[in-house]
PDB file of C-alpha atoms in Angstrom:
ATOM      1  CA  UNK A 275      11.704  86.336   6.953  1.00 89.00           C
ATOM      2  CA  UNK A 276       9.535  89.295   6.563  1.00 92.00           C
ATOM      3  CA  UNK A 277       6.430  89.418   4.922  1.00 92.00           C
ATOM      4  CA  UNK A 278       7.715  90.822   1.592  1.00 92.00           C
ATOM      5  CA  UNK A 279      10.262  87.680   1.506  1.00 93.00           C
ATOM      6  CA  UNK A 280       7.144  85.191   1.998  1.00 93.00           C
ATOM      7  CA  UNK A 281       5.011  86.786  -0.774  1.00 93.00           C
ATOM      8  CA  UNK A 282       7.766  86.479  -3.060  1.00 93.00           C
ATOM      9  CA  UNK A 283       8.868  83.201  -2.018  1.00 91.00           C
ATOM     10  CA  UNK A 284       5.037  82.025  -2.506  1.00 92.00           C
ATOM     11  CA  UNK A 285       5.050  83.543  -5.835  1.00 92.00           C
ATOM     12  CA  UNK A 286       7.758  81.194  -7.004  1.00 92.00           C
ATOM     13  CA  UNK A 287       6.259  78.623  -5.946  1.00 92.00           C
ATOM     14  CA  UNK A 288       2.917  79.824  -7.180  1.00 90.00           C
ATOM     15  CA  UNK A 289       3.575  80.935 -10.400  1.00 91.00           C
ATOM     16  CA  UNK A 290       0.111  80.919 -11.968  1.00 89.00           C
ATOM     17  CA  UNK A 291      -0.576  83.128  -9.574  1.00 90.00           C
ATOM     18  CA  UNK A 292       0.558  87.034 -10.329  1.00 90.00           C
ATOM     19  CA  UNK A 293       2.521  88.494  -7.774  1.00 89.00           C
ATOM     20  CA  UNK A 294       0.090  91.481  -6.755  1.00 91.00           C
ATOM     21  CA  UNK A 295      -2.437  88.576  -6.149  1.00 92.00           C
ATOM     22  CA  UNK A 296      -0.258  86.414  -3.521  1.00 93.00           C
ATOM     23  CA  UNK A 297       0.614  89.445  -1.664  1.00 93.00           C
ATOM     24  CA  UNK A 298      -3.054  90.297  -1.156  1.00 93.00           C
ATOM     25  CA  UNK A 299      -3.823  86.676  -0.513  1.00 93.00           C
ATOM     26  CA  UNK A 300      -1.377  86.855   2.069  1.00 94.00           C
ATOM     27  CA  UNK A 301      -3.099  89.760   3.629  1.00 94.00           C
ATOM     28  CA  UNK A 302      -6.312  88.281   3.379  1.00 94.00           C
ATOM     29  CA  UNK A 303      -4.859  85.045   5.335  1.00 94.00           C
ATOM     30  CA  UNK A 304      -3.498  87.365   8.203  1.00 94.00           C
ATOM     31  CA  UNK A 305      -6.384  88.997   8.361  1.00 93.00           C
ATOM     32  CA  UNK A 306      -9.215  86.538   8.333  1.00 92.00           C
ATOM     33  CA  UNK A 307      -7.520  85.138  11.055  1.00 93.00           C
ATOM     34  CA  UNK A 308      -6.735  88.263  12.915  1.00 91.00           C
ATOM     35  CA  UNK A 309     -10.646  88.235  12.290  1.00 89.00           C
ATOM     36  CA  UNK A 310     -11.462  84.835  13.911  1.00 90.00           C
ATOM     37  CA  UNK A 311      -9.225  85.512  16.631  1.00 88.00           C
ATOM     38  CA  UNK A 312     -10.644  88.542  17.717  1.00 86.00           C
ATOM     39  CA  UNK A 313     -14.145  89.099  16.492  1.00 75.00           C
ATOM     40  CA  UNK A 314     -15.178  85.224  17.056  1.00 56.00           C
ATOM     41  CA  UNK A 315     -13.124  85.036  19.905  1.00 59.00           C
ATOM     42  CA  UNK A 316     -11.964  81.801  18.185  1.00 77.00           C
ATOM     43  CA  UNK A 317      -9.591  79.523  17.709  1.00 88.00           C
ATOM     44  CA  UNK A 318      -7.361  78.879  14.724  1.00 92.00           C
ATOM     45  CA  UNK A 319      -6.085  74.949  13.694  1.00 93.00           C
ATOM     46  CA  UNK A 320      -4.128  74.954  11.151  1.00 94.00           C
ATOM     47  CA  UNK A 321      -3.409  70.947  10.825  1.00 91.00           C
ATOM     48  CA  UNK A 322       0.887  70.012  10.838  1.00 89.00           C
ATOM     49  CA  UNK A 323       1.148  73.680  12.270  1.00 94.00           C
ATOM     50  CA  UNK A 324      -0.529  74.560  15.385  1.00 94.00           C
ATOM     51  CA  UNK A 325      -3.133  76.083  16.496  1.00 94.00           C
ATOM     52  CA  UNK A 326      -4.036  80.007  17.919  1.00 93.00           C
ATOM     53  CA  UNK A 327      -6.203  81.272  20.329  1.00 90.00           C
ATOM     54  CA  UNK A 328      -7.073  83.883  22.260  1.00 88.00           C
ATOM     55  CA  UNK A 329      -6.161  83.545  26.108  1.00 87.00           C
ATOM     56  CA  UNK A 330      -8.699  85.752  28.230  1.00 85.00           C
ATOM     57  CA  UNK A 331      -7.188  87.064  31.864  1.00 84.00           C
ATOM     58  CA  UNK A 332      -9.492  88.820  34.112  1.00 83.00           C
ATOM     59  CA  UNK A 333      -8.507  92.177  36.585  1.00 84.00           C
ATOM     60  CA  UNK A 334      -6.722  90.915  39.135  1.00 84.00           C
ATOM     61  CA  UNK A 335      -5.206  92.810  42.656  1.00 86.00           C
ATOM     62  CA  UNK A 336      -1.375  93.662  41.720  1.00 85.00           C
ATOM     63  CA  UNK A 337       0.711  95.855  43.779  1.00 85.00           C
ATOM     64  CA  UNK A 338       3.549  98.241  43.457  1.00 84.00           C
ATOM     65  CA  UNK A 339       6.403  96.314  44.660  1.00 85.00           C
ATOM     66  CA  UNK A 340       8.463  99.482  45.877  1.00 85.00           C
ATOM     67  CA  UNK A 341       5.638 101.158  47.455  1.00 83.00           C
ATOM     68  CA  UNK A 342       4.036  98.369  48.401  1.00 80.00           C
ATOM     69  CA  UNK A 343       0.625 100.207  47.300  1.00 83.00           C
ATOM     70  CA  UNK A 344      -2.168  97.996  45.524  1.00 84.00           C
ATOM     71  CA  UNK A 345      -3.855  98.287  42.391  1.00 84.00           C
ATOM     72  CA  UNK A 346      -6.088  96.621  39.885  1.00 83.00           C
ATOM     73  CA  UNK A 347      -4.292  95.262  37.012  1.00 82.00           C
ATOM     74  CA  UNK A 348      -6.932  95.620  33.901  1.00 83.00           C
ATOM     75  CA  UNK A 349      -8.427  92.394  31.942  1.00 84.00           C
ATOM     76  CA  UNK A 350      -5.929  91.528  29.313  1.00 84.00           C
ATOM     77  CA  UNK A 351      -6.000  89.301  26.359  1.00 86.00           C
ATOM     78  CA  UNK A 352      -3.618  87.708  24.296  1.00 88.00           C
ATOM     79  CA  UNK A 353      -2.818  85.617  21.443  1.00 90.00           C
ATOM     80  CA  UNK A 354      -1.639  81.979  22.340  1.00 92.00           C
ATOM     81  CA  UNK A 355       0.092  80.094  19.951  1.00 94.00           C
ATOM     82  CA  UNK A 356       0.826  76.378  19.884  1.00 94.00           C
ATOM     83  CA  UNK A 357       2.783  74.472  17.545  1.00 95.00           C
ATOM     84  CA  UNK A 358       1.596  71.616  16.303  1.00 94.00           C
ATOM     85  CA  UNK A 359       2.998  68.423  17.150  1.00 93.00           C
ATOM     86  CA  UNK A 360       4.621  68.115  13.143  1.00 94.00           C
ATOM     87  CA  UNK A 361       6.221  71.498  13.628  1.00 94.00           C
ATOM     88  CA  UNK A 362       7.365  70.701  16.968  1.00 93.00           C
ATOM     89  CA  UNK A 363       8.969  68.077  15.446  1.00 93.00           C
ATOM     90  CA  UNK A 364      10.397  69.748  12.849  1.00 93.00           C
ATOM     91  CA  UNK A 365      11.730  73.144  15.141  1.00 91.00           C
ATOM     92  CA  UNK A 366      13.360  70.961  17.781  1.00 90.00           C
ATOM     93  CA  UNK A 367      16.905  70.271  16.276  1.00 86.00           C
ATOM     94  CA  UNK A 368      17.070  74.423  14.290  1.00 84.00           C
ATOM     95  CA  UNK A 369      19.684  76.076  15.053  1.00 85.00           C
ATOM     96  CA  UNK A 370      18.942  79.920  15.806  1.00 81.00           C
ATOM     97  CA  UNK A 371      19.838  82.565  13.321  1.00 76.00           C
ATOM     98  CA  UNK A 372      20.465  85.746  14.850  1.00 67.00           C
ATOM     99  CA  UNK A 373      21.514  88.024  11.624  1.00 58.00           C
ATOM    100  CA  UNK A 374      17.759  89.225  11.094  1.00 51.00           C
ATOM    101  CA  UNK A 375      17.013  90.523  14.693  1.00 52.00           C
ATOM    102  CA  UNK A 376      17.427  93.919  13.769  1.00 50.00           C
ATOM    103  CA  UNK A 377      16.242  94.045  10.331  1.00 46.00           C
ATOM    104  CA  UNK A 378      12.310  94.968  11.426  1.00 42.00           C
TER     105      UNK A 378
ATOM    106  CA  UNK B 239      -5.948  80.443  33.714  1.00 37.00           C
ATOM    107  CA  UNK B 240      -7.369  81.408  30.608  1.00 42.00           C
ATOM    108  CA  UNK B 241     -10.611  81.976  31.149  1.00 39.00           C
ATOM    109  CA  UNK B 242     -13.560  82.764  28.299  1.00 41.00           C
ATOM    110  CA  UNK B 243     -16.519  84.446  28.974  1.00 41.00           C
ATOM    111  CA  UNK B 244     -18.465  82.394  25.901  1.00 42.00           C
ATOM    112  CA  UNK B 245     -18.404  79.115  25.942  1.00 42.00           C
ATOM    113  CA  UNK B 246     -19.531  79.264  21.745  1.00 47.00           C
ATOM    114  CA  UNK B 247     -16.107  78.796  19.897  1.00 51.00           C
ATOM    115  CA  UNK B 248     -15.838  78.701  15.946  1.00 75.00           C
ATOM    116  CA  UNK B 249     -12.918  77.075  14.877  1.00 87.00           C
ATOM    117  CA  UNK B 250     -10.971  78.962  11.842  1.00 90.00           C
ATOM    118  CA  UNK B 251      -9.063  75.765   9.757  1.00 91.00           C
ATOM    119  CA  UNK B 252      -7.585  75.522   6.550  1.00 92.00           C
ATOM    120  CA  UNK B 253     -10.595  75.231   4.084  1.00 92.00           C
ATOM    121  CA  UNK B 254     -11.657  78.551   5.645  1.00 92.00           C
ATOM    122  CA  UNK B 255      -9.092  80.412   4.537  1.00 93.00           C
ATOM    123  CA  UNK B 256      -8.772  78.699   1.415  1.00 94.00           C
ATOM    124  CA  UNK B 257     -12.061  80.089   0.717  1.00 93.00           C
ATOM    125  CA  UNK B 258     -11.585  83.247   1.961  1.00 92.00           C
ATOM    126  CA  UNK B 259      -8.777  83.347  -0.606  1.00 93.00           C
ATOM    127  CA  UNK B 260     -10.546  82.023  -3.493  1.00 92.00           C
ATOM    128  CA  UNK B 261     -13.070  84.422  -3.355  1.00 92.00           C
ATOM    129  CA  UNK B 262     -10.750  87.812  -2.615  1.00 91.00           C
ATOM    130  CA  UNK B 263      -8.164  87.411  -4.648  1.00 90.00           C
ATOM    131  CA  UNK B 264     -11.154  85.347  -7.410  1.00 89.00           C
ATOM    132  CA  UNK B 265      -8.879  82.338  -8.483  1.00 89.00           C
ATOM    133  CA  UNK B 266      -9.397  78.806  -8.753  1.00 90.00           C
ATOM    134  CA  UNK B 267      -9.730  76.568  -5.331  1.00 91.00           C
ATOM    135  CA  UNK B 268      -6.707  74.446  -6.737  1.00 91.00           C
ATOM    136  CA  UNK B 269      -4.837  77.463  -6.963  1.00 92.00           C
ATOM    137  CA  UNK B 270      -6.116  79.113  -3.365  1.00 93.00           C
ATOM    138  CA  UNK B 271      -5.347  75.179  -1.502  1.00 93.00           C
ATOM    139  CA  UNK B 272      -1.618  75.566  -3.058  1.00 93.00           C
ATOM    140  CA  UNK B 273      -1.814  79.489  -1.643  1.00 94.00           C
ATOM    141  CA  UNK B 274      -2.462  78.759   1.537  1.00 94.00           C
ATOM    142  CA  UNK B 275      -1.024  75.360   2.250  1.00 94.00           C
ATOM    143  CA  UNK B 276       2.802  76.696   1.026  1.00 94.00           C
ATOM    144  CA  UNK B 277       2.342  80.001   3.263  1.00 94.00           C
ATOM    145  CA  UNK B 278       2.523  77.513   6.134  1.00 95.00           C
ATOM    146  CA  UNK B 279       4.592  75.276   5.095  1.00 95.00           C
ATOM    147  CA  UNK B 280       7.111  78.018   4.041  1.00 95.00           C
ATOM    148  CA  UNK B 281       6.720  79.704   7.309  1.00 95.00           C
ATOM    149  CA  UNK B 282       7.311  76.416   8.994  1.00 95.00           C
ATOM    150  CA  UNK B 283      10.751  75.974   6.479  1.00 94.00           C
ATOM    151  CA  UNK B 284      11.700  78.955   7.615  1.00 94.00           C
ATOM    152  CA  UNK B 285      11.612  78.002  11.258  1.00 93.00           C
ATOM    153  CA  UNK B 286      13.065  74.907  10.471  1.00 92.00           C
ATOM    154  CA  UNK B 287      16.025  76.405   9.241  1.00 92.00           C
ATOM    155  CA  UNK B 288      16.574  79.044  12.496  1.00 91.00           C
ATOM    156  CA  UNK B 289      15.096  81.921  10.623  1.00 92.00           C
ATOM    157  CA  UNK B 290      12.404  83.967  12.302  1.00 92.00           C
ATOM    158  CA  UNK B 291       9.449  84.885  10.487  1.00 94.00           C
ATOM    159  CA  UNK B 292       8.067  88.527  11.051  1.00 94.00           C
ATOM    160  CA  UNK B 293       4.712  89.125   9.521  1.00 94.00           C
ATOM    161  CA  UNK B 294       3.905  93.249  10.224  1.00 92.00           C
ATOM    162  CA  UNK B 295       0.651  93.855  11.486  1.00 90.00           C
ATOM    163  CA  UNK B 296      -0.191  90.123  12.115  1.00 94.00           C
ATOM    164  CA  UNK B 297       3.133  89.235  14.726  1.00 94.00           C
ATOM    165  CA  UNK B 298       6.837  87.081  14.808  1.00 95.00           C
ATOM    166  CA  UNK B 299       7.011  83.368  14.811  1.00 95.00           C
ATOM    167  CA  UNK B 300       9.944  83.738  17.191  1.00 93.00           C
ATOM    168  CA  UNK B 301      12.447  80.405  17.824  1.00 94.00           C
ATOM    169  CA  UNK B 302      13.297  79.903  21.516  1.00 93.00           C
ATOM    170  CA  UNK B 303      16.743  77.919  23.067  1.00 91.00           C
ATOM    171  CA  UNK B 304      15.900  75.200  25.622  1.00 91.00           C
ATOM    172  CA  UNK B 305      17.880  73.712  27.857  1.00 92.00           C
ATOM    173  CA  UNK B 306      17.941  70.378  28.749  1.00 92.00           C
ATOM    174  CA  UNK B 307      15.853  69.668  32.253  1.00 91.00           C
ATOM    175  CA  UNK B 308      14.298  67.340  34.556  1.00 92.00           C
ATOM    176  CA  UNK B 309      10.805  66.712  34.113  1.00 90.00           C
ATOM    177  CA  UNK B 310       8.511  64.519  35.987  1.00 90.00           C
ATOM    178  CA  UNK B 311       5.394  62.344  34.580  1.00 88.00           C
ATOM    179  CA  UNK B 312       2.680  64.039  36.229  1.00 89.00           C
ATOM    180  CA  UNK B 313       0.539  60.867  36.500  1.00 88.00           C
ATOM    181  CA  UNK B 314       3.396  58.974  37.843  1.00 90.00           C
ATOM    182  CA  UNK B 315       5.618  61.426  39.533  1.00 86.00           C
ATOM    183  CA  UNK B 316       8.345  59.574  37.501  1.00 90.00           C
ATOM    184  CA  UNK B 317      11.192  61.698  36.500  1.00 90.00           C
ATOM    185  CA  UNK B 318      12.277  61.960  33.223  1.00 89.00           C
ATOM    186  CA  UNK B 319      14.897  64.015  31.440  1.00 90.00           C
ATOM    187  CA  UNK B 320      14.201  66.332  28.772  1.00 90.00           C
ATOM    188  CA  UNK B 321      16.124  67.175  25.677  1.00 90.00           C
ATOM    189  CA  UNK B 322      17.813  70.636  25.070  1.00 91.00           C
ATOM    190  CA  UNK B 323      15.369  71.798  22.279  1.00 92.00           C
ATOM    191  CA  UNK B 324      14.453  74.931  19.815  1.00 93.00           C
ATOM    192  CA  UNK B 325      10.369  75.581  20.347  1.00 93.00           C
ATOM    193  CA  UNK B 326       8.561  78.067  18.404  1.00 94.00           C
ATOM    194  CA  UNK B 327       6.364  81.045  19.921  1.00 94.00           C
ATOM    195  CA  UNK B 328       4.112  83.762  18.982  1.00 95.00           C
ATOM    196  CA  UNK B 329       4.296  87.045  19.780  1.00 94.00           C
ATOM    197  CA  UNK B 330       1.645  90.182  18.629  1.00 94.00           C
ATOM    198  CA  UNK B 331       2.377  92.720  17.279  1.00 94.00           C
ATOM    199  CA  UNK B 332       1.833  95.865  18.455  1.00 93.00           C
ATOM    200  CA  UNK B 333      -1.295  96.454  16.354  1.00 92.00           C
ATOM    201  CA  UNK B 334      -2.786  93.327  17.329  1.00 92.00           C
ATOM    202  CA  UNK B 335      -1.976  93.366  21.169  1.00 91.00           C
ATOM    203  CA  UNK B 336      -3.894  96.592  21.046  1.00 91.00           C
ATOM    204  CA  UNK B 337      -6.793  95.107  19.734  1.00 90.00           C
ATOM    205  CA  UNK B 338      -6.315  92.651  21.536  1.00 89.00           C
ATOM    206  CA  UNK B 339      -6.323  94.836  25.029  1.00 87.00           C
ATOM    207  CA  UNK B 340      -9.684  96.080  23.462  1.00 86.00           C
ATOM    208  CA  UNK B 341     -10.837  92.971  23.178  1.00 85.00           C
ATOM    209  CA  UNK B 342     -10.297  92.708  26.897  1.00 84.00           C
ATOM    210  CA  UNK B 343     -12.504  95.468  27.827  1.00 83.00           C
ATOM    211  CA  UNK B 344     -15.422  94.583  26.067  1.00 81.00           C
ATOM    212  CA  UNK B 345     -14.981  90.660  27.659  1.00 78.00           C
ATOM    213  CA  UNK B 346     -14.671  92.237  30.894  1.00 78.00           C
ATOM    214  CA  UNK B 347     -17.312  94.062  30.768  1.00 79.00           C
ATOM    215  CA  UNK B 348     -19.720  91.487  29.561  1.00 76.00           C
ATOM    216  CA  UNK B 349     -18.070  89.011  32.404  1.00 71.00           C
ATOM    217  CA  UNK B 350     -18.634  91.945  35.073  1.00 69.00           C
ATOM    218  CA  UNK B 351     -20.251  89.771  37.531  1.00 59.00           C
ATOM    219  CA  UNK B 352     -17.456  87.809  38.600  1.00 57.00           C
ATOM    220  CA  UNK B 353     -14.441  88.850  38.044  1.00 55.00           C
ATOM    221  CA  UNK B 354     -11.973  86.276  38.769  1.00 58.00           C
ATOM    222  CA  UNK B 355      -8.872  87.151  40.550  1.00 61.00           C
ATOM    223  CA  UNK B 356      -5.477  86.360  38.977  1.00 63.00           C
ATOM    224  CA  UNK B 357      -2.235  85.550  40.375  1.00 61.00           C
ATOM    225  CA  UNK B 358       0.219  88.643  39.604  1.00 60.00           C
ATOM    226  CA  UNK B 359       2.183  88.574  36.415  1.00 60.00           C
ATOM    227  CA  UNK B 360       5.750  89.386  35.433  1.00 62.00           C
ATOM    228  CA  UNK B 361       4.682  92.547  33.163  1.00 61.00           C
ATOM    229  CA  UNK B 362       1.410  94.578  34.752  1.00 57.00           C
ATOM    230  CA  UNK B 363      -0.709  96.308  32.593  1.00 56.00           C
ATOM    231  CA  UNK B 364      -1.591  98.988  35.180  1.00 56.00           C
ATOM    232  CA  UNK B 365      -4.579 101.420  34.585  1.00 55.00           C
TER     233      UNK B 365
END
């Protein structure tokens, strides 16, 4: 499912909100979440869904396995999603549809 | 092990998202609430049906199949069989990844006094 399809679904379920506002609302939700993850170095907790947090990994010594040469791998940060208990339980028996793998 | 250079954390909740939507698109509170709740409900329901959710500019919620495996209860050491299951994972989009990289550099600059040394991961970001 792509963002556009999500917007269409949402608009269907919320007929009182005009579609262009639904679209803007979705973008605002996403942007607010990105902002929270990045600028406040914070967490997002969504009851029943899960939580997103920012994980920071400091720089580390790495080496090129072919040449044996030592390098310093830069610090990196990654967003991490942890599914909530309810979502996990809902997904546990989900089949996996491979059909939209190439649709992006 | 993830570390945060900063102990001060703020948690964004559904209530914050509702307030955001309520003000940015100027709709009544109960409509904003239903929009935000449906947003996550539709994502969850789509995943439940086995379809992945791709939000451009943010990331993809993908499904992974896990095989049955033997695990141990870390407290008692007792073996337990974990059944085969489907789990969700989140992959950040390239744009979000880039912004996280910039954040890592900023956090590193702040934490320069004590750079932690980590085990090499599979994918190396080598500068």
